[in-house]
Amino acid sequence: MFSGTLKIDVLLGEVHSLKQKRALIRPVLADLNRRPGVGAAEVALQDLHRRAVFGVAVVAGTHRRVVELLDDCEGAVSWRPELEVLSVRRRVRSDEDD
């Protein structure tokens, strides 16, 4: 079994309140969470209205599938014009790492 995580730090476009921020990130998280084997949430900077950090976790039977899922999720966030990706941190682990 393999697991992988992404930590995606983004700058939001024309957002002037936390309410606007939530309206912008809610569909992004919903899109990520609809994917099989993927869990996503806003994990940091909840009090800042122009920044967000998404945490994404995936589990799969092979290293290759984990990498494919992480690539797909990173791409799903990166293509959105209302978000500017500032950084991405990726980690893949095997159950043999323990």
Coordinates of N, CA and C in Angstrom, one line a residue:
M1 N 0.8 -1.2 0.0 CA 0.0 0.0 0.0 C 0.9 1.2 0.0
F2 N 0.5 2.2 -0.8 CA 1.2 3.5 -0.8 C 0.2 4.6 -0.5
S3 N 0.8 5.7 0.1 CA 0.0 6.9 0.3 C 0.8 8.1 -0.1
G4 N 0.1 9.1 -0.5 CA 0.7 10.4 -0.9 C 0.0 11.6 -0.4
T5 N 0.7 12.6 -0.2 CA 0.1 13.9 0.2 C 0.6 15.1 -0.7
L6 N -0.2 16.0 -0.8 CA 0.2 17.3 -1.4 C -0.2 18.4 -0.4
K7 N 0.6 19.4 -0.4 CA 0.3 20.6 0.4 C 0.5 21.7 -0.7
I8 N -0.7 22.3 -1.1 CA -0.7 23.3 -2.1 C -1.0 24.7 -1.6
D9 N -0.1 25.6 -1.6 CA -0.2 27.0 -1.1 C -0.6 27.8 -2.3
V10 N -1.8 28.5 -2.2 CA -2.3 29.3 -3.3 C -2.6 30.7 -2.9
L11 N -2.5 31.6 -3.9 CA -2.9 33.0 -3.7 C -4.2 33.2 -4.5
L12 N -5.2 33.7 -3.9 CA -6.5 33.9 -4.5 C -6.6 35.2 -5.2
G13 N -7.3 35.3 -6.3 CA -7.5 36.5 -7.1 C -8.2 37.6 -6.4
E14 N -9.2 38.1 -7.0 CA -10.0 39.2 -6.5 C -10.9 38.8 -5.4
V15 N -10.4 38.6 -4.2 CA -11.1 38.2 -3.0 C -10.9 39.3 -1.9
H16 N -12.1 39.7 -1.4 CA -12.0 40.8 -0.4 C -12.6 40.5 0.9
S17 N -13.0 39.2 1.1 CA -13.6 38.8 2.4 C -13.4 37.3 2.5
L18 N -13.6 36.9 3.8 CA -13.5 35.4 4.0 C -14.7 34.7 3.4
K19 N -15.8 35.4 3.3 CA -17.0 34.8 2.6 C -16.7 34.6 1.1
Q20 N -16.1 35.5 0.5 CA -15.7 35.3 -0.9 C -14.7 34.2 -1.1
K21 N -13.8 34.2 -0.1 CA -12.8 33.1 -0.2 C -13.4 31.7 -0.1
R22 N -14.3 31.6 0.8 CA -15.0 30.3 1.0 C -15.8 29.9 -0.3
A23 N -16.4 30.9 -0.9 CA -17.2 30.7 -2.1 C -16.2 30.2 -3.3
L24 N -15.0 30.7 -3.2 CA -14.0 30.3 -4.3 C -13.4 29.0 -4.0
I25 N -13.1 28.6 -2.8 CA -12.4 27.4 -2.5 C -13.3 26.2 -2.4
R26 N -14.6 26.4 -2.0 CA -15.5 25.3 -1.8 C -15.6 24.4 -3.1
P27 N -15.8 25.0 -4.3 CA -15.9 24.2 -5.5 C -14.5 23.4 -5.8
V28 N -13.4 24.1 -5.5 CA -12.1 23.4 -5.7 C -12.0 22.1 -4.8
L29 N -12.4 22.3 -3.6 CA -12.3 21.1 -2.7 C -13.3 20.1 -3.0
A30 N -14.5 20.5 -3.5 CA -15.5 19.5 -3.9 C -15.0 18.7 -5.1
D31 N -14.4 19.4 -6.0 CA -13.9 18.8 -7.2 C -12.8 17.7 -6.8
L32 N -11.9 18.1 -6.0 CA -10.9 17.2 -5.5 C -11.5 16.0 -4.8
N33 N -12.4 16.2 -3.9 CA -13.0 15.2 -3.1 C -13.9 14.2 -3.9
R34 N -14.3 14.6 -5.1 CA -15.1 13.7 -5.9 C -14.2 12.6 -6.6
R35 N -13.0 12.8 -6.6 CA -12.1 11.8 -7.2 C -11.9 10.6 -6.3
P36 N -12.0 9.4 -6.9 CA -11.8 8.2 -6.1 C -10.4 8.1 -5.4
G37 N -10.4 7.8 -4.1 CA -9.2 7.6 -3.4 C -8.5 8.9 -2.9
V38 N -9.2 10.0 -3.0 CA -8.7 11.3 -2.7 C -9.5 12.0 -1.6
G39 N -8.8 12.6 -0.6 CA -9.4 13.4 0.4 C -8.7 14.7 0.4
A40 N -9.5 15.8 0.4 CA -8.9 17.2 0.4 C -9.6 18.1 1.4
A41 N -8.8 19.0 1.9 CA -9.4 20.0 2.8 C -8.5 21.3 2.8
E42 N -9.0 22.4 3.3 CA -8.2 23.6 3.6 C -7.5 23.3 4.9
V43 N -6.2 23.4 4.9 CA -5.5 23.0 6.1 C -4.7 24.1 6.8
A44 N -4.7 25.3 6.2 CA -3.9 26.4 6.9 C -4.4 27.7 6.3
L45 N -4.0 28.8 7.0 CA -4.3 30.1 6.6 C -5.8 30.4 6.4
Q46 N -6.6 29.8 7.2 CA -8.1 30.0 7.1 C -8.5 31.4 7.4
D47 N -7.7 32.1 8.2 CA -8.1 33.5 8.6 C -7.6 34.6 7.6
L48 N -6.9 34.2 6.6 CA -6.4 35.2 5.6 C -7.3 35.0 4.3
H49 N -7.8 36.2 3.9 CA -8.8 36.1 2.8 C -8.2 35.9 1.4
R50 N -6.9 36.1 1.2 CA -6.3 36.0 -0.1 C -5.4 34.8 -0.3
R51 N -5.3 34.0 0.8 CA -4.4 32.9 0.8 C -5.1 31.6 1.3
A52 N -4.7 30.5 0.8 CA -5.2 29.2 1.2 C -4.2 28.1 1.1
V53 N -4.3 27.1 1.9 CA -3.4 26.0 1.8 C -4.3 24.8 1.7
F54 N -4.2 24.0 0.6 CA -5.0 22.8 0.5 C -4.1 21.6 0.8
G55 N -4.7 20.7 1.6 CA -4.0 19.4 1.9 C -4.8 18.3 1.1
V56 N -4.0 17.5 0.4 CA -4.6 16.4 -0.4 C -3.9 15.1 0.0
A57 N -4.7 14.1 0.3 CA -4.2 12.8 0.6 C -4.8 11.7 -0.3
V58 N -3.9 10.8 -0.7 CA -4.4 9.7 -1.6 C -3.8 8.4 -1.1
V59 N -4.5 7.3 -1.4 CA -4.1 6.0 -1.1 C -4.3 5.1 -2.3
A60 N -3.3 4.3 -2.6 CA -3.5 3.4 -3.8 C -2.6 2.2 -3.6
G61 N -2.8 1.2 -4.4 CA -2.0 -0.1 -4.3 C -0.6 0.0 -4.9
T62 N -0.3 1.0 -5.7 CA 1.0 1.1 -6.3 C 1.5 2.5 -6.2
H63 N 2.8 2.6 -6.3 CA 3.5 3.9 -6.2 C 3.1 4.7 -7.5
R64 N 3.0 4.0 -8.6 CA 2.7 4.7 -9.9 C 1.3 5.3 -9.8
R65 N 0.3 4.6 -9.2 CA -1.1 5.1 -9.1 C -1.1 6.3 -8.2
V66 N -0.4 6.3 -7.1 CA -0.3 7.4 -6.2 C 0.2 8.6 -6.9
V67 N 1.3 8.5 -7.6 CA 1.9 9.6 -8.4 C 0.9 10.2 -9.4
E68 N 0.1 9.3 -10.1 CA -0.9 9.7 -11.1 C -2.0 10.5 -10.4
L69 N -2.4 10.0 -9.3 CA -3.5 10.8 -8.5 C -3.0 12.1 -8.1
L70 N -1.8 12.2 -7.5 CA -1.2 13.5 -7.1 C -1.1 14.4 -8.2
D71 N -0.6 13.9 -9.4 CA -0.4 14.8 -10.6 C -1.8 15.3 -11.0
D72 N -2.8 14.5 -11.0 CA -4.1 14.9 -11.4 C -4.7 16.0 -10.5
C73 N -4.5 15.8 -9.2 CA -5.0 16.8 -8.2 C -4.2 18.1 -8.3
E74 N -2.9 18.0 -8.5 CA -2.1 19.2 -8.6 C -2.6 20.0 -9.9
G75 N -2.8 19.3 -11.0 CA -3.3 19.9 -12.2 C -4.6 20.5 -12.1
A76 N -5.5 19.8 -11.3 CA -6.9 20.4 -11.1 C -6.9 21.7 -10.4
V77 N -5.9 21.9 -9.5 CA -5.8 23.2 -8.8 C -5.1 24.2 -9.7
S78 N -4.0 23.8 -10.4 CA -3.1 24.7 -11.1 C -3.8 25.3 -12.3
W79 N -4.8 24.6 -13.0 CA -5.4 25.1 -14.2 C -6.4 26.2 -13.9
R80 N -6.8 26.4 -12.7 CA -7.9 27.4 -12.3 C -7.3 28.8 -12.4
P81 N -7.9 29.7 -13.2 CA -7.3 31.0 -13.4 C -7.5 31.9 -12.2
E82 N -8.4 31.6 -11.3 CA -8.6 32.4 -10.1 C -7.7 32.1 -9.0
L83 N -6.8 31.1 -9.2 CA -5.8 30.7 -8.2 C -4.4 30.8 -8.8
E84 N -3.5 31.3 -8.0 CA -2.1 31.2 -8.4 C -1.4 30.3 -7.4
V85 N -0.8 29.2 -7.9 CA -0.1 28.3 -7.0 C 1.3 28.9 -6.7
L86 N 1.5 29.0 -5.4 CA 2.7 29.6 -4.9 C 3.8 28.5 -4.6
S87 N 3.3 27.4 -4.1 CA 4.2 26.2 -3.8 C 3.4 25.0 -3.7
V88 N 4.1 23.9 -4.0 CA 3.5 22.5 -3.8 C 4.6 21.7 -3.1
R89 N 4.2 21.0 -2.1 CA 5.0 20.0 -1.4 C 4.4 18.6 -1.6
R90 N 5.1 17.7 -2.0 CA 4.6 16.3 -2.3 C 5.4 15.3 -1.5
R91 N 4.7 14.3 -1.0 CA 5.3 13.2 -0.3 C 4.6 11.9 -0.6
V92 N 5.4 10.9 -0.9 CA 4.8 9.6 -1.2 C 5.5 8.6 -0.3
R93 N 4.7 7.8 0.4 CA 5.2 6.8 1.3 C 4.7 5.4 1.0
S94 N 5.4 4.4 1.4 CA 5.0 3.0 1.3 C 4.8 2.5 2.8
D95 N 3.9 1.5 2.9 CA 3.7 1.0 4.2 C 4.9 0.3 4.7
E96 N 5.9 0.0 3.9 CA 7.1 -0.6 4.3 C 8.1 0.5 4.9
D97 N 7.7 1.8 4.8 CA 8.6 2.8 5.4 C 8.5 2.8 6.9
D98 N 7.5 2.2 7.4 CA 7.3 2.3 8.9 C 8.2 1.4 9.7

